[in-house]
mmCIF file of C-alpha atoms in Angstrom:
data_model
loop_
_atom_site.group_PDB
_atom_site.id
_atom_site.type_symbol
_atom_site.label_atom_id
_atom_site.label_comp_id
_atom_site.label_asym_id
_atom_site.label_seq_id
_atom_site.Cartn_x
_atom_site.Cartn_y
_atom_site.Cartn_z
ATOM 1 C CA MET A 1223 18.626 19.394 -11.607
ATOM 2 C CA TRP A 1224 18.785 16.444 -9.247
ATOM 3 C CA ASN A 1225 16.593 18.143 -6.801
ATOM 4 C CA GLU A 1226 13.977 18.812 -9.721
ATOM 5 C CA PHE A 1227 14.018 14.913 -10.757
ATOM 6 C CA LYS A 1228 13.732 14.165 -7.179
ATOM 7 C CA GLN A 1229 10.871 16.227 -6.411
ATOM 8 C CA PHE A 1230 9.284 14.683 -9.994
ATOM 9 C CA ALA A 1231 10.013 10.898 -8.602
ATOM 10 C CA MET A 1232 8.488 11.571 -5.316
ATOM 11 C CA LYS A 1233 5.091 13.159 -6.223
ATOM 12 C CA GLY A 1234 2.463 10.707 -5.505
ATOM 13 C CA ASN A 1235 1.342 10.166 -8.792
ATOM 14 C CA VAL A 1236 4.658 8.961 -10.162
ATOM 15 C CA ILE A 1237 4.615 6.415 -6.864
ATOM 16 C CA ASP A 1238 1.158 5.542 -7.398
ATOM 17 C CA LEU A 1239 1.939 4.665 -11.264
ATOM 18 C CA ALA A 1240 4.725 2.650 -10.274
ATOM 19 C CA VAL A 1241 2.951 0.414 -7.791
ATOM 20 C CA GLY A 1242 0.437 0.202 -10.110
ATOM 21 C CA VAL A 1243 2.254 -1.110 -13.112
ATOM 22 C CA ILE A 1244 3.931 -3.462 -10.746
ATOM 23 C CA ILE A 1245 0.685 -4.973 -9.296
ATOM 24 C CA GLY A 1246 -0.773 -4.960 -12.816
ATOM 25 C CA GLY A 1247 2.218 -6.690 -14.196
ATOM 26 C CA ALA A 1248 1.539 -9.115 -11.211
ATOM 27 C CA PHE A 1249 -2.380 -9.481 -11.907
ATOM 28 C CA GLY A 1250 -1.898 -9.940 -15.709
ATOM 29 C CA LYS A 1251 0.579 -13.180 -14.776
ATOM 30 C CA ILE A 1252 -2.159 -14.416 -12.625
ATOM 31 C CA VAL A 1253 -4.639 -13.761 -14.923
ATOM 32 C CA SER A 1254 -2.755 -15.530 -17.796
ATOM 33 C CA SER A 1255 -2.140 -18.571 -15.977
ATOM 34 C CA LEU A 1256 -6.101 -18.354 -15.270
ATOM 35 C CA VAL A 1257 -6.577 -18.471 -18.656
ATOM 36 C CA ALA A 1258 -4.009 -20.877 -19.731
ATOM 37 C CA ASP A 1259 -4.406 -23.488 -17.238
ATOM 38 C CA VAL A 1260 -8.157 -23.557 -16.106
ATOM 39 C CA ILE A 1261 -10.321 -21.580 -18.704
ATOM 40 C CA MET A 1262 -8.542 -22.942 -22.283
ATOM 41 C CA PRO A 1263 -8.493 -26.617 -20.719
ATOM 42 C CA LEU A 1264 -12.501 -26.312 -20.259
ATOM 43 C CA VAL A 1265 -13.035 -24.709 -23.424
ATOM 44 C CA GLY A 1266 -10.829 -27.878 -24.921
ATOM 45 C CA LEU A 1267 -13.276 -30.023 -23.259
ATOM 46 C CA ILE A 1268 -16.235 -28.371 -24.581
ATOM 47 C CA ILE A 1269 -15.105 -27.733 -28.145
ATOM 48 C CA GLY A 1270 -12.472 -30.164 -28.530
ATOM 49 C CA VAL A 1271 -9.773 -27.545 -29.078
ATOM 50 C CA ALA A 1272 -7.983 -26.129 -26.150
ATOM 51 C CA ASP A 1273 -5.178 -24.418 -27.845
ATOM 52 C CA PHE A 1274 -5.922 -22.467 -30.875
ATOM 53 C CA SER A 1275 -2.182 -21.590 -31.925
ATOM 54 C CA LYS A 1276 -1.806 -24.358 -33.621
ATOM 55 C CA LEU A 1277 -4.148 -23.892 -36.192
ATOM 56 C CA ALA A 1278 -2.844 -23.291 -39.732
ATOM 57 C CA TYR A 1279 -3.675 -23.133 -43.357
ATOM 58 C CA GLY A 1280 -0.494 -23.616 -44.894
ATOM 59 C CA ASP A 1281 1.798 -20.955 -43.954
ATOM 60 C CA LEU A 1282 -1.060 -19.032 -42.325
ATOM 61 C CA LYS A 1283 -0.866 -19.423 -39.080
ATOM 62 C CA TYR A 1284 -4.139 -18.137 -37.765
ATOM 63 C CA GLY A 1285 -4.596 -20.256 -34.467
ATOM 64 C CA GLN A 1286 -2.290 -17.645 -33.001
ATOM 65 C CA PHE A 1287 -4.407 -14.843 -33.682
ATOM 66 C CA ILE A 1288 -7.558 -16.421 -32.372
ATOM 67 C CA GLN A 1289 -5.440 -17.646 -29.343
ATOM 68 C CA THR A 1290 -4.496 -13.821 -28.658
ATOM 69 C CA VAL A 1291 -7.948 -12.768 -29.394
ATOM 70 C CA VAL A 1292 -9.116 -15.288 -26.757
ATOM 71 C CA ASP A 1293 -6.929 -14.488 -24.130
ATOM 72 C CA PHE A 1294 -7.336 -10.785 -24.464
ATOM 73 C CA PHE A 1295 -11.217 -11.219 -24.184
ATOM 74 C CA ILE A 1296 -10.768 -12.867 -20.938
ATOM 75 C CA ILE A 1297 -8.452 -10.777 -19.501
ATOM 76 C CA SER A 1298 -9.866 -7.775 -20.150
ATOM 77 C CA PHE A 1299 -13.252 -9.040 -18.604
ATOM 78 C CA SER A 1300 -11.246 -10.493 -15.565
ATOM 79 C CA ILE A 1301 -9.908 -6.688 -15.113
ATOM 80 C CA PHE A 1302 -13.197 -5.521 -15.558
ATOM 81 C CA LEU A 1303 -14.671 -7.657 -12.807
ATOM 82 C CA PHE A 1304 -11.811 -6.763 -10.777
ATOM 83 C CA VAL A 1305 -11.783 -3.384 -10.860
ATOM 84 C CA LYS A 1306 -15.732 -3.333 -10.800
ATOM 85 C CA PHE A 1307 -14.974 -4.954 -7.394
ATOM 86 C CA LEU A 1308 -12.655 -2.526 -5.912
ATOM 87 C CA ASN A 1309 -14.878 0.253 -6.740
ATOM 88 C CA ARG A 1310 -17.497 -0.914 -4.334
ATOM 89 C CA PHE A 1311 -14.942 -0.108 -1.546
ATOM 90 C CA LYS A 1312 -14.242 3.175 -2.538
ATOM 91 C CA LYS A 1313 -15.787 6.125 -0.637
ATOM 92 C CA LYS A 1314 -18.390 7.760 -2.520
ATOM 93 C CA GLN A 1315 -17.712 11.251 -2.489
ATOM 94 C CA GLU A 1316 -20.552 13.733 -1.923
ATOM 95 C CA PRO A 1317 -20.446 16.517 -4.849
ATOM 96 C CA ALA A 1318 -19.680 19.900 -3.156
ATOM 97 C CA PRO A 1319 -22.484 22.194 -2.588
ATOM 98 C CA VAL A 1320 -22.767 24.807 -5.316
ATOM 99 C CA VAL A 1321 -22.725 28.002 -4.071
ATOM 100 C CA ALA A 1322 -24.356 30.435 -6.656
ATOM 101 C CA LYS A 1323 -22.154 33.491 -6.931
ATOM 102 C CA VAL A 1324 -24.259 36.812 -7.025
ATOM 103 C CA ASP A 1325 -23.082 39.670 -8.982
ATOM 104 C CA ARG A 1326 -22.766 42.848 -7.031
ATOM 105 C CA SER A 1327 -25.213 45.022 -8.960
ATOM 106 C CA GLU A 1328 -27.776 41.767 -8.467
ATOM 107 C CA GLU A 1329 -27.631 42.133 -4.936
ATOM 108 C CA LEU A 1330 -28.101 46.345 -5.176
ATOM 109 C CA LEU A 1331 -31.227 45.809 -7.314
ATOM 110 C CA ALA A 1332 -32.544 43.098 -4.582
ATOM 111 C CA GLU A 1333 -32.039 45.566 -1.988
ATOM 112 C CA ILE A 1334 -33.711 48.448 -4.165
ATOM 113 C CA ARG A 1335 -36.619 46.186 -4.814
ATOM 114 C CA ASP A 1336 -36.740 45.530 -1.063
ATOM 115 C CA LEU A 1337 -36.591 48.858 0.070
ATOM 116 C CA LEU A 1338 -39.566 49.731 -2.776
ATOM 117 C CA LYS A 1339 -41.827 47.054 -1.241
ATOM 118 C CA GLU A 1340 -41.050 48.535 2.395
ATOM 119 C CA ASP A 1341 -42.178 51.953 1.024
ATOM 120 C CA ARG A 1342 -44.914 50.683 -0.592
ATOM 121 C CA ASP A 1343 -46.260 49.078 2.400
ATOM 122 C CA ILE A 1344 -45.696 52.046 4.621
ATOM 123 C CA LEU A 1345 -47.732 53.846 2.060
ATOM 124 C CA ARG A 1346 -50.553 51.469 1.843
ATOM 125 C CA LYS A 1347 -50.780 51.599 5.989
ATOM 126 C CA ASN A 1348 -50.829 55.246 5.866
ATOM 127 C CA GLU A 1349 -53.633 55.573 3.414
ATOM 128 C CA THR A 1350 -55.639 52.860 5.591
ATOM 129 C CA SER A 1351 -55.075 54.452 8.699
#
């Protein structure tokens, strides 16, 4: 059982996934700081409200929802730009050439056709000579 677990844990995909999760978490913190410390203060200057989370109507705190939605869109757009940037550096893979596999019966029919053409050409030469 231990060997099976080691084989599973040491597969390239699992390790790549773990590294991706760790880097994603760190990147998420960077983007969250960008949103909270840079973008939202600019939004506050433009529309007068930097933090929507304090908006409420009685006990209904709709401002936190608005803040979460704004954060989501900014974070998702930032990740989109980051992935698009990284994809520029990926080596473009050319599609593998498609080799048409010809059925054996089709090969035989093609050979028969070619032999008949040769016979016809030989007969025409004999008729003209």
